[in-house]
Coordinates of C-alpha atoms in Angstrom, one line a residue:
X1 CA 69.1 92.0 127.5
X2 CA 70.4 92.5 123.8
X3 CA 68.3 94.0 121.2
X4 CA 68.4 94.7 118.0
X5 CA 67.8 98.7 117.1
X6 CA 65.0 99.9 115.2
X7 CA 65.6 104.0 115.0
X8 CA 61.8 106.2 115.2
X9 CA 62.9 109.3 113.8
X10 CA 60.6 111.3 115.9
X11 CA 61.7 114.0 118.0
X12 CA 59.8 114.3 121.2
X13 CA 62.2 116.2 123.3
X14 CA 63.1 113.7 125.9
X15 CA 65.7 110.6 125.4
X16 CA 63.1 107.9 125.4
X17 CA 63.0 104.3 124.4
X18 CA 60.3 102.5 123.0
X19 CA 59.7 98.0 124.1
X20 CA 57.7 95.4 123.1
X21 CA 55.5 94.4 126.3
X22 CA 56.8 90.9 126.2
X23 CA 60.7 92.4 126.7
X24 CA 59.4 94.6 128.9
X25 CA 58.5 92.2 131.6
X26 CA 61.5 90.1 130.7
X27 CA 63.2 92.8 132.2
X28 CA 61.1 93.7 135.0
X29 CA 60.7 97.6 133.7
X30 CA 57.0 99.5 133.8
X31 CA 56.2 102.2 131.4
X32 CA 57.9 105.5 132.8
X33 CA 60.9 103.7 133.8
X34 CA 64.3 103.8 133.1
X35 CA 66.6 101.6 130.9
X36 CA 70.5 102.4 130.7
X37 CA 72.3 102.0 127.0
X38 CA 75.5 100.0 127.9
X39 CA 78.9 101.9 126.7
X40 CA 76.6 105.1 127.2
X41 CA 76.9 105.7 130.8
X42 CA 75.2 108.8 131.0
X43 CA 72.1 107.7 128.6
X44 CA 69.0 106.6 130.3
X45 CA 66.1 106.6 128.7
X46 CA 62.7 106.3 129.6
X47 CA 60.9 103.3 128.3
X48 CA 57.1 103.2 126.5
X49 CA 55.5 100.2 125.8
X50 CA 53.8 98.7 122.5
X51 CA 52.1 95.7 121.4
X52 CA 52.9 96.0 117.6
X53 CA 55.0 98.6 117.0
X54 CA 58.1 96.9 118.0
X55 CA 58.2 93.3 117.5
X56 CA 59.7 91.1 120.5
X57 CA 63.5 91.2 120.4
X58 CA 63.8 94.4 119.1
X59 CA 64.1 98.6 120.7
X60 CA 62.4 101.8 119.6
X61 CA 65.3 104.6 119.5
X62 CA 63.7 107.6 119.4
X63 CA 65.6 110.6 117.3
X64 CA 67.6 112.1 120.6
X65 CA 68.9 109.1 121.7
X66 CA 69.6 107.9 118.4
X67 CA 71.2 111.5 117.6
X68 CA 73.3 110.7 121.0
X69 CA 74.4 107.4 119.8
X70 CA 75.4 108.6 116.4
X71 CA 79.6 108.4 117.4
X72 CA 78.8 104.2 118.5
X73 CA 75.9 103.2 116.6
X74 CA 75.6 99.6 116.7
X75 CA 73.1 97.0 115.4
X76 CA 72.3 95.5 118.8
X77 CA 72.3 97.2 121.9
X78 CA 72.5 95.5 125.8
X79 CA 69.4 97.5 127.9
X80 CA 69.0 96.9 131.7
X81 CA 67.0 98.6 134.4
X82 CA 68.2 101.7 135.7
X83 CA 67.2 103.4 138.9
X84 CA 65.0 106.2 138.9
X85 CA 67.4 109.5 138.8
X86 CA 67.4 111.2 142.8
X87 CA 65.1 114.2 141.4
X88 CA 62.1 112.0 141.5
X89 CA 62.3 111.4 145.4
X90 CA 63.3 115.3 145.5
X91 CA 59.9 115.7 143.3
X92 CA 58.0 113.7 146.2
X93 CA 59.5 116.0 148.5
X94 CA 57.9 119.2 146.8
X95 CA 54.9 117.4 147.2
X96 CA 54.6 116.4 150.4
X97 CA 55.3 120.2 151.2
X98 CA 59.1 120.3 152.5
X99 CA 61.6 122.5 152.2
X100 CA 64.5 121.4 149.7
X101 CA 68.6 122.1 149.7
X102 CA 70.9 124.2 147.3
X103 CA 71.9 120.8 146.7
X104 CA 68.5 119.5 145.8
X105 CA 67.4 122.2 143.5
X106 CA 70.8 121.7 141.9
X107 CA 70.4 118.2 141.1
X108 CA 67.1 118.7 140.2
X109 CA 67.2 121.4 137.7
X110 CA 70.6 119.6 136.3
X111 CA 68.5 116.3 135.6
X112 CA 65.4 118.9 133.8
X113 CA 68.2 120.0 131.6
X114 CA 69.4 116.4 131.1
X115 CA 66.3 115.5 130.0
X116 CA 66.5 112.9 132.9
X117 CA 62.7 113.8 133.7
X118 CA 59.3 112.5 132.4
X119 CA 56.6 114.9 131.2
X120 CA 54.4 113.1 134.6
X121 CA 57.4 114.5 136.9
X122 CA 57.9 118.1 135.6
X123 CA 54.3 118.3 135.8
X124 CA 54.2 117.0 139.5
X125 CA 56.7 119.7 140.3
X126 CA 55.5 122.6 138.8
X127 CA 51.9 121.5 140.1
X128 CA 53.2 121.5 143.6
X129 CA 54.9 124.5 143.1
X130 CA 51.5 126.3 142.3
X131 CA 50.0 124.9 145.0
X132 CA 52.3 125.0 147.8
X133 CA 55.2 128.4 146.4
X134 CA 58.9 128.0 147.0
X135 CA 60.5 130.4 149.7
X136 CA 63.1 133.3 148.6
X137 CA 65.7 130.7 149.4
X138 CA 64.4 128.1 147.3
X139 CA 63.8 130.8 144.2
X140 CA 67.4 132.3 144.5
X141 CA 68.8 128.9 144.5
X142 CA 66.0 127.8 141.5
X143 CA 67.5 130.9 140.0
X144 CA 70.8 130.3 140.4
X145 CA 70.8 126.6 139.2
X146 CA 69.2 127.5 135.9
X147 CA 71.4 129.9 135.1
X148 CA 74.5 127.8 135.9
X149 CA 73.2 124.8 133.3
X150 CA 72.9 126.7 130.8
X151 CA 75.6 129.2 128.4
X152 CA 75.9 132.7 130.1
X153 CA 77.2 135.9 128.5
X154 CA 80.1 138.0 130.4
X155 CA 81.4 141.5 129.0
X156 CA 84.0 143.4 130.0
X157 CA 81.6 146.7 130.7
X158 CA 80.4 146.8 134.0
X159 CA 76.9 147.9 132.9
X160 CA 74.4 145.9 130.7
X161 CA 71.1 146.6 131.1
X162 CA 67.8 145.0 130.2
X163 CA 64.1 145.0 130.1
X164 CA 61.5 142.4 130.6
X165 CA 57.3 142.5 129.9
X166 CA 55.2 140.0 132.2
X167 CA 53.1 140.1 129.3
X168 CA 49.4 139.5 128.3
X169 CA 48.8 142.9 126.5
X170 CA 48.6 142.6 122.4
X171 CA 50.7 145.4 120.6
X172 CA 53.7 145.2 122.9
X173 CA 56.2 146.2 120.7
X174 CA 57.8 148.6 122.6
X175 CA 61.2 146.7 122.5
X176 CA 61.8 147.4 119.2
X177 CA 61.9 151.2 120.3
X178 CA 63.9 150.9 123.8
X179 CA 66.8 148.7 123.1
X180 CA 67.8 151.3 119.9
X181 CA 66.8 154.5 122.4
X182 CA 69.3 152.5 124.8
X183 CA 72.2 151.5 123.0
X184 CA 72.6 155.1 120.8
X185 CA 73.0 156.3 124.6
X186 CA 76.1 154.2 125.1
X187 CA 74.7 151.5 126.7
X188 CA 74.7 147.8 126.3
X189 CA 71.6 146.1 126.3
X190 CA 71.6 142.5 124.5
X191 CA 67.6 141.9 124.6
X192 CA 66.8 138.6 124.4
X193 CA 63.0 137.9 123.2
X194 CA 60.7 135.0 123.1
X195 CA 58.2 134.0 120.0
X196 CA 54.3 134.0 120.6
X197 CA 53.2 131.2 122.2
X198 CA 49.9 132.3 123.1
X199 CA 49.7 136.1 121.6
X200 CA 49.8 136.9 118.3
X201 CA 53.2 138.1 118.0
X202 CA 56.2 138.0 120.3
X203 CA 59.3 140.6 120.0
X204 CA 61.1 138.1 118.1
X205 CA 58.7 137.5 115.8
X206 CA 58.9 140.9 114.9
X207 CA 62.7 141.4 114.7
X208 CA 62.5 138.2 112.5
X209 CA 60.9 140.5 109.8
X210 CA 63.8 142.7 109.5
X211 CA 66.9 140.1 110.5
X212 CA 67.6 137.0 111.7
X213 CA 67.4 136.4 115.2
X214 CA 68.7 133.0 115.5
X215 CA 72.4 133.2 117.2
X216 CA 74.0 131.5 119.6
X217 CA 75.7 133.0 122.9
X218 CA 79.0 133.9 121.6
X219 CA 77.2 135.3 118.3
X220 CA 75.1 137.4 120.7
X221 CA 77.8 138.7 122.9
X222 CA 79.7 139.9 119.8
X223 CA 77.4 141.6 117.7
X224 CA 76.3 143.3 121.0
X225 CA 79.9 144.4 121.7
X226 CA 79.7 145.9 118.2
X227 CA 76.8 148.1 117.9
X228 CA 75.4 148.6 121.6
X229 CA 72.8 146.4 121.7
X230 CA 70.4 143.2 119.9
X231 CA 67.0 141.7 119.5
X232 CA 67.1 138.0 119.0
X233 CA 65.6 135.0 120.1
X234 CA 66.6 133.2 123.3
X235 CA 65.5 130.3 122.1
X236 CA 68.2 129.6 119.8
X237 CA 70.5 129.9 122.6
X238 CA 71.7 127.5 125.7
X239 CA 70.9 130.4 127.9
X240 CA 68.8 128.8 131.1
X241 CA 67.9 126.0 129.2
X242 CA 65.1 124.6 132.0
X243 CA 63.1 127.5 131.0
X244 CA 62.1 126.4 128.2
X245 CA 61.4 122.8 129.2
X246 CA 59.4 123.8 132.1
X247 CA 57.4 126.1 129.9
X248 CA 56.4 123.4 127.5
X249 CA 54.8 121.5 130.2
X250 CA 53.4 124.3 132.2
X251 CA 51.4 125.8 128.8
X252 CA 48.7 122.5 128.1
X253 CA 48.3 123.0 132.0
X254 CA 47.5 126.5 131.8
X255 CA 49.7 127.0 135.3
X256 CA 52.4 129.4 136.1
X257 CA 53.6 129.0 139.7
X258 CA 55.1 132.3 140.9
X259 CA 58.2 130.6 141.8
X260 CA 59.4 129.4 138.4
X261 CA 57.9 132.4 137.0
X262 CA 60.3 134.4 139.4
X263 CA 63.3 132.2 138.1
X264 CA 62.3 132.1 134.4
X265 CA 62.9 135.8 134.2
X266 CA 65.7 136.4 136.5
X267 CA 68.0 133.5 135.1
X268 CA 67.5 135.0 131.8
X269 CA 68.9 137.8 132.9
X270 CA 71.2 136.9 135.1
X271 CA 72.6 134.6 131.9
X272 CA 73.3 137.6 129.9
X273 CA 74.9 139.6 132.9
X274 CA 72.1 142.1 133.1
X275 CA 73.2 144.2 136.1
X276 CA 70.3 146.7 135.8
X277 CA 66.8 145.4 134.5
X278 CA 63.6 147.6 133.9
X279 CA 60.2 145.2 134.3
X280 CA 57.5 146.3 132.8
X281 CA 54.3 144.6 134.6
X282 CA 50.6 145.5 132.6
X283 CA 47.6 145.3 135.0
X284 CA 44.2 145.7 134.6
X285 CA 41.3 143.4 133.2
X286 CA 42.3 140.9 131.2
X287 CA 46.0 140.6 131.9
X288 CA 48.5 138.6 133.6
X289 CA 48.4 141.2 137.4
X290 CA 44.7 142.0 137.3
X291 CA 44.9 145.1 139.8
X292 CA 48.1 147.1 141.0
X293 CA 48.1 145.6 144.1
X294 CA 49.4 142.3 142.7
X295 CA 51.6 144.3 140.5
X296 CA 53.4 145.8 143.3
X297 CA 54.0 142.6 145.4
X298 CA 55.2 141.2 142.0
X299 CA 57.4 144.3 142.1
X300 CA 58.6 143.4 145.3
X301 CA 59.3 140.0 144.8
X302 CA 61.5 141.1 141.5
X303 CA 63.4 143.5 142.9
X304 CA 63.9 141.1 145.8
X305 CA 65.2 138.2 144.0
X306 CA 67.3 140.5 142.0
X307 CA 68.9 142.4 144.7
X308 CA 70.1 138.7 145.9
X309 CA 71.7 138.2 142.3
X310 CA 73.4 141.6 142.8
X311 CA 70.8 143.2 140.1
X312 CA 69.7 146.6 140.2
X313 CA 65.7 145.8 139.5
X314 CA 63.2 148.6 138.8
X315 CA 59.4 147.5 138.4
X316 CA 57.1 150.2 136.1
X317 CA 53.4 149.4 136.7
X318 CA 51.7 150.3 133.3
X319 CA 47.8 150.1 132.4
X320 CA 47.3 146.9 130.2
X321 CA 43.5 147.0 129.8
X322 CA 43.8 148.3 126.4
X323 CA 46.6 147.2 123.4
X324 CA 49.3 149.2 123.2
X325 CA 49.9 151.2 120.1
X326 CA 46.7 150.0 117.3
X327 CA 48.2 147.4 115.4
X328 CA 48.3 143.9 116.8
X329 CA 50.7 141.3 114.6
X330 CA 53.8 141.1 113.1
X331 CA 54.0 143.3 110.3
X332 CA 51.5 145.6 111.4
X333 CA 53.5 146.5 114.6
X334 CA 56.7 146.8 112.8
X335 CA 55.2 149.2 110.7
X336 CA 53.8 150.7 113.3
X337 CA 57.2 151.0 115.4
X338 CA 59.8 151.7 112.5
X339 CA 57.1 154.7 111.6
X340 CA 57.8 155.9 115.0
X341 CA 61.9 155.7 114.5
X342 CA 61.4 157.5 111.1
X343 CA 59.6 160.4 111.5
X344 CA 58.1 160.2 115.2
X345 CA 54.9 159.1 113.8
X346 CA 52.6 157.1 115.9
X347 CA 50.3 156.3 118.6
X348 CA 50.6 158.0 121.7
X349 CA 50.4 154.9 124.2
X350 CA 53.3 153.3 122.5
X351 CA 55.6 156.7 122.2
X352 CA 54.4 157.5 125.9
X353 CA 54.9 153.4 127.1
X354 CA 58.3 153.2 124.8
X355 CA 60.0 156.8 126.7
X356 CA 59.0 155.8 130.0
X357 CA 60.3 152.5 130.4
X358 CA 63.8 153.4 128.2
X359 CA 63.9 156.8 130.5
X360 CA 64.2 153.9 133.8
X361 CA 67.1 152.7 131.8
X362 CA 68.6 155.3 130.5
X363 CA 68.3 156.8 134.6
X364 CA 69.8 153.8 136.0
X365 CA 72.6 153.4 134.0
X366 CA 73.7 157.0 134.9
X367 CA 73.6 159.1 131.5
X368 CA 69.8 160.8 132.3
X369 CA 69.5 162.4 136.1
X370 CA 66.9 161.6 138.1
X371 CA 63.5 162.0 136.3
X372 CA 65.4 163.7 133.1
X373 CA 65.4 159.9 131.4
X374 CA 62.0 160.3 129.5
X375 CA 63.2 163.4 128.1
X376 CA 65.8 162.1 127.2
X377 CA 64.8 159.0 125.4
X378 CA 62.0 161.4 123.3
X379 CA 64.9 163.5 122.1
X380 CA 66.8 160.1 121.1
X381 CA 63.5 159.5 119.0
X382 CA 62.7 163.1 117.5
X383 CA 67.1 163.7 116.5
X384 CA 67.2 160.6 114.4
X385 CA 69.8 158.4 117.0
X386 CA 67.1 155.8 118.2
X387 CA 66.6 155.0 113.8
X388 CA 70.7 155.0 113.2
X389 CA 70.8 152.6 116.1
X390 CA 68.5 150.6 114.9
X391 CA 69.7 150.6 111.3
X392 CA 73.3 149.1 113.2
X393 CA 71.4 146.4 115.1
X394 CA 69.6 145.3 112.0
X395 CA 72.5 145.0 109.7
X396 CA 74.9 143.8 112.3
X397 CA 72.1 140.9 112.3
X398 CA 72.2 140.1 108.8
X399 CA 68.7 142.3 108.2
X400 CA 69.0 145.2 105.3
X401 CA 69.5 148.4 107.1
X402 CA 67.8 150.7 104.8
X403 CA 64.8 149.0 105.3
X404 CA 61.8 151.6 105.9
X405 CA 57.6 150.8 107.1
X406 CA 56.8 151.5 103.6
X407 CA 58.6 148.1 102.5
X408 CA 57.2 145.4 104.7
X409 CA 54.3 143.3 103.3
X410 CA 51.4 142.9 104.9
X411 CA 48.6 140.6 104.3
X412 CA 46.5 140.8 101.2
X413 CA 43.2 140.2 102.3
X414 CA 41.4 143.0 104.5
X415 CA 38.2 143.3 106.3
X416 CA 36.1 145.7 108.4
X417 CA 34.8 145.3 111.8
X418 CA 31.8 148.4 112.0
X419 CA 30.3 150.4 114.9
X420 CA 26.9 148.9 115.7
X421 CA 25.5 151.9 117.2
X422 CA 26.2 155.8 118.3
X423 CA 28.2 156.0 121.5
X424 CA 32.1 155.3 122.9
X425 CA 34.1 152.1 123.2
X426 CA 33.4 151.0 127.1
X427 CA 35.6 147.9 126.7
X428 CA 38.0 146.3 124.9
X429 CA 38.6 142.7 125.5
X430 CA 42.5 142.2 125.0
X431 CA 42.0 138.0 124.5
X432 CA 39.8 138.0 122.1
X433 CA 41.2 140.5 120.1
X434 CA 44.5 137.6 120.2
X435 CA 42.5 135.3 119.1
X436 CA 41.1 137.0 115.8
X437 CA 44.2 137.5 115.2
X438 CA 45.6 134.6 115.5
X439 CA 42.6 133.1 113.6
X440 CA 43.5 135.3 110.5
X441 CA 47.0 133.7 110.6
X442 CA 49.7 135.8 113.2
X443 CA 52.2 134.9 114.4
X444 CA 53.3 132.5 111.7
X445 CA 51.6 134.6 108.7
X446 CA 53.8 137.7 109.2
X447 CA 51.3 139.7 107.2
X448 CA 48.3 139.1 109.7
X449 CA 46.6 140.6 112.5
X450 CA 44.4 143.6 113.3
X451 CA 44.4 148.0 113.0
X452 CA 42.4 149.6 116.0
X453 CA 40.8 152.4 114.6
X454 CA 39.1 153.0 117.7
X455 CA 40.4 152.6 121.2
X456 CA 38.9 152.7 124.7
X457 CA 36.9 155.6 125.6
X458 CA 37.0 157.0 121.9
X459 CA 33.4 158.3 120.4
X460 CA 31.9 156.1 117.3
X461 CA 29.0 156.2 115.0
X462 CA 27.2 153.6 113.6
X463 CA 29.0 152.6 111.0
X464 CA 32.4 153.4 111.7
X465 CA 35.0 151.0 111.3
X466 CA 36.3 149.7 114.5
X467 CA 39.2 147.5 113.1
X468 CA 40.2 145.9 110.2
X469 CA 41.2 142.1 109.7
X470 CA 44.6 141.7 107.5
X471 CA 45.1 137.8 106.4
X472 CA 47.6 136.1 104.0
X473 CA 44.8 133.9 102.8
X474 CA 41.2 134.2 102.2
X475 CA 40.0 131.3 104.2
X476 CA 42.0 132.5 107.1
X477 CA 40.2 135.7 106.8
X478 CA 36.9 134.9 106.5
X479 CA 36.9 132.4 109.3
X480 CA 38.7 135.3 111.3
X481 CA 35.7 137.8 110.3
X482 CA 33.3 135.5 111.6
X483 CA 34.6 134.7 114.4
X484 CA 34.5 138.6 115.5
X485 CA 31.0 139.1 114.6
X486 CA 30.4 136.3 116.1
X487 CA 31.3 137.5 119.3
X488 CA 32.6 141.2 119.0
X489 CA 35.9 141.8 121.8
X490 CA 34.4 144.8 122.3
X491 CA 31.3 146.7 123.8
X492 CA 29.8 149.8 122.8
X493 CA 27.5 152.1 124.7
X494 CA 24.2 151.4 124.1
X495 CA 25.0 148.1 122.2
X496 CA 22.8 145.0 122.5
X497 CA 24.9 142.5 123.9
X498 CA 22.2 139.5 123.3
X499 CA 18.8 138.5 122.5
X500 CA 17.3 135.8 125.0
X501 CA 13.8 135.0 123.9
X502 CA 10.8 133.4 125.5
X503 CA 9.7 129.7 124.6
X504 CA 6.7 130.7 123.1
X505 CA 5.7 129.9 120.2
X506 CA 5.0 133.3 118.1

């Protein structure tokens, strides 16, 4: 059929095509199938349907298959029906609960990266991926396949080394201490970071306040050749590209089948050519692992999958129950973490957290002996090397180098939580205290977030202030405010925790 082109500029991150219902059934095409682009052999697009939108005779080119037409744009355009790509019948598969091929995963995972897959598909994959988990064959070749469609980084050192979080604990900014600690001992370690989706801050969202973090592979592998080591986004980069497209499906559905979580850290690292990894894994209430004894069979399941991608994997099981460090948000925690490069100022949970992990490295990649890496990585702090380091990585990133805590804005607009009663902090709930500060404006207001003053198991008085709220804008902080008194993400001894009273009448 020919049809004239009508270009959506709308970017909704699949190639997609848009009909007229009357077309539609001249063609004999249902919404959620395919239609190929003649003289574009590899487009097919998945086809939507409208009454109005698009009058009869015409086609809705939505902005990455117009983008991909760009070289032969035309006025008309010859559609017809294209069969469904093989990864749907190898979706089916997954669900009925069989085993797949090499060969299957591959084709699969090339066609997520091709965009070749509807939002209904990846989501019938991943959901039978939760339901029913891959075996250690199907995750190695998962794995594999995702790091072989995307861009991968190779150096000439046979040592790069890495660390990962699982995640779920607010004030995680230790990276911004252990890739300096790592790299001003002679190491390499290009650390690839992710933005908040869900928390208040991710590490890149902290680098960004100091440098850019936007590169692409090549830009990465140089810098990193330069000075040691990075901290940029991977998002900016081809690196395992089906990552991030399973992510965005598997976030409004609240899932995260141990399988692709598996893969999604692995073929990050395997991309970069990590040949030693440290994974940090939080447990406790309130986090990803809720008790150490799914943290060590995630352990063993990492250092599994790694020792089958020839990677030397060391797990670290560290409490999560509480925030790390006692700032939670952008600015705060950069504050809080170049305080600790300067002058070796700071909380102890982040110093201690920071040491430990960068020790593992530091011990695995043979310039700490056994159980001398901590040390090691504290004297790196107190001597100055982990801040000169870090000073490199910044300005070889396009940041200023001289930049110190005393120099980064935060936000302008402050309020106090306060103590309710006498007692001691018996619980901190890590979610909520996310979602005040996301309320007041982190991750995208830099400036906003919380200060713990008082931690778990700490003594308080009536009165005292328990945290403060930091906001860009008023509104944002007032909202923020209410919602913690609202319902506080914390319980005190002796504190009433609600009023439930009698139908009465008084």
């Amino acid at each position: 059929m020919q049809l004239k082109v009508q270009p959506i500029d709308i970017k909704v991150g699949k190639y997609k095509v848009i009909l007229n219902t009357i077309d539609a059934k001249e063609l004999g095409v249902n919404e959620g199938d395919r239609v190929r682009i003649k003289n574009h052999e590899t487009l097919t697009a998945i086809v939507d349907f409208t009454e109005d939108m698009i009058s009869p005779g015409m086609i809705g080119l939505y902005h990455e298959v117009k983008e991909a037409m760009q070289k032969e744009w035309t006025e008309t355009i010859e559609v017809f029906p294209a069969e469904r790509p093989m990864s749907t019948y190898i979706i089916k598969k997954v669900m009925d609960g069989k085993k797949l091929t090499k060969e299957e995963i591959d084709t699969l995972v090339r066609d997520i990266v091709e965009e070749n897959l509807s939002e209904i598909e990846l989501a019938a994959f991943l959901t039978s991926t939760y339901i029913n988990d891959m075996t250690d064959d199907e995750t190695e070749w998962l794995t594999r396949a995702m790091i072989e469609t995307g861009d991968k980084l190779e150096f000439d050192t046979h040592l790069i080394m890495d660390k990962h979080s699982i995640g779920g604990v607010p004030g995680n900014k230790i990276s911004l201490l252990i890739v300096p600690i790592v790299a001003a001992n002679g190491l390499v370690i290009p650390k690839t970071s992710s933005r908040a989706i869900t928390g208040a801050g991710g590490t890149a969202d902290l680098m960004e306040i100091l440098a850019p973090v936007e590169f692409d592979a090549d830009e990465i592998k140089k810098m990193t050749e330069k000075v040691g080591g990075v901290l940029v986004w991977g998002g900016a980069t081809n690196i395992a590209p089906a990552d991030d497209k399973l992510i965005k499906v598997e976030y409004p559905l609240s899932i995260d089948p141990h399988c692709q979580m598996l893969a999604s850290i692995m073929a990050k690292k395997g991309a970069i050519g990590a040949t030693h990894v440290v994974m940090d894994i939080p447990t406790g209430p309130g986090t990803k692992i809720p008790n150490v004894q799914e943290g060590r069979k995630l352990a063993r399941d990492l250092i599994n999958l790694g020792d089958r991608l020839g990677m030397d994997v060391d797990c670290a099981l560290t409490y999560g129950a509480s925030p790390v460090g006692r700032t939670v948000g952008p600015a705060l925690e950069v504050i809080e973490a170049l305080k600790v490069l300067e002058n070796f100022d700071g909380p102890n949970s982040l110093i201690e957290k920071s040491a430990s992990l960068a020790g593992m490295l530091l011990e695995m990649g043979g310039v700490a002996a056994r159980d001398q890496g901590y040390d090691l990585a504290i004297e790196t702090l107190k001597n100055g090397k982990a801040l000169e380091k870090f000073k490199q990585i910044i300005e070889i990133q396009g940041g200023n180098p001289n930049v110190t805590h005393k120099d980064i804005p935060v936000g302008e607009f402050t309020k106090d939580i306060l103590a309710p009663t006498n007692g001691y902090i018996l619980e901190l709930d890590n979610k909520r205290l996310v979602q005040i500060a996301r309320i007041a404006g982190a991750p995208n207001d830099k400036g906003a977030g919380l200060v713990l003053h008082k931690k778990l198991g700490e003594p308080i008085k009536e009165g005292d202030k328990l945290f403060t709220i930091y906001a860009e804008k008023e509104a944002k902080l007032n909202t923020a405010f209410q919602n913690a008194n609202a319902k506080p993400p914390f319980i005190a001894e002796g504190m009433l925790l609600e009023r439930i009273q009698s139908f009465k009448e008084i």
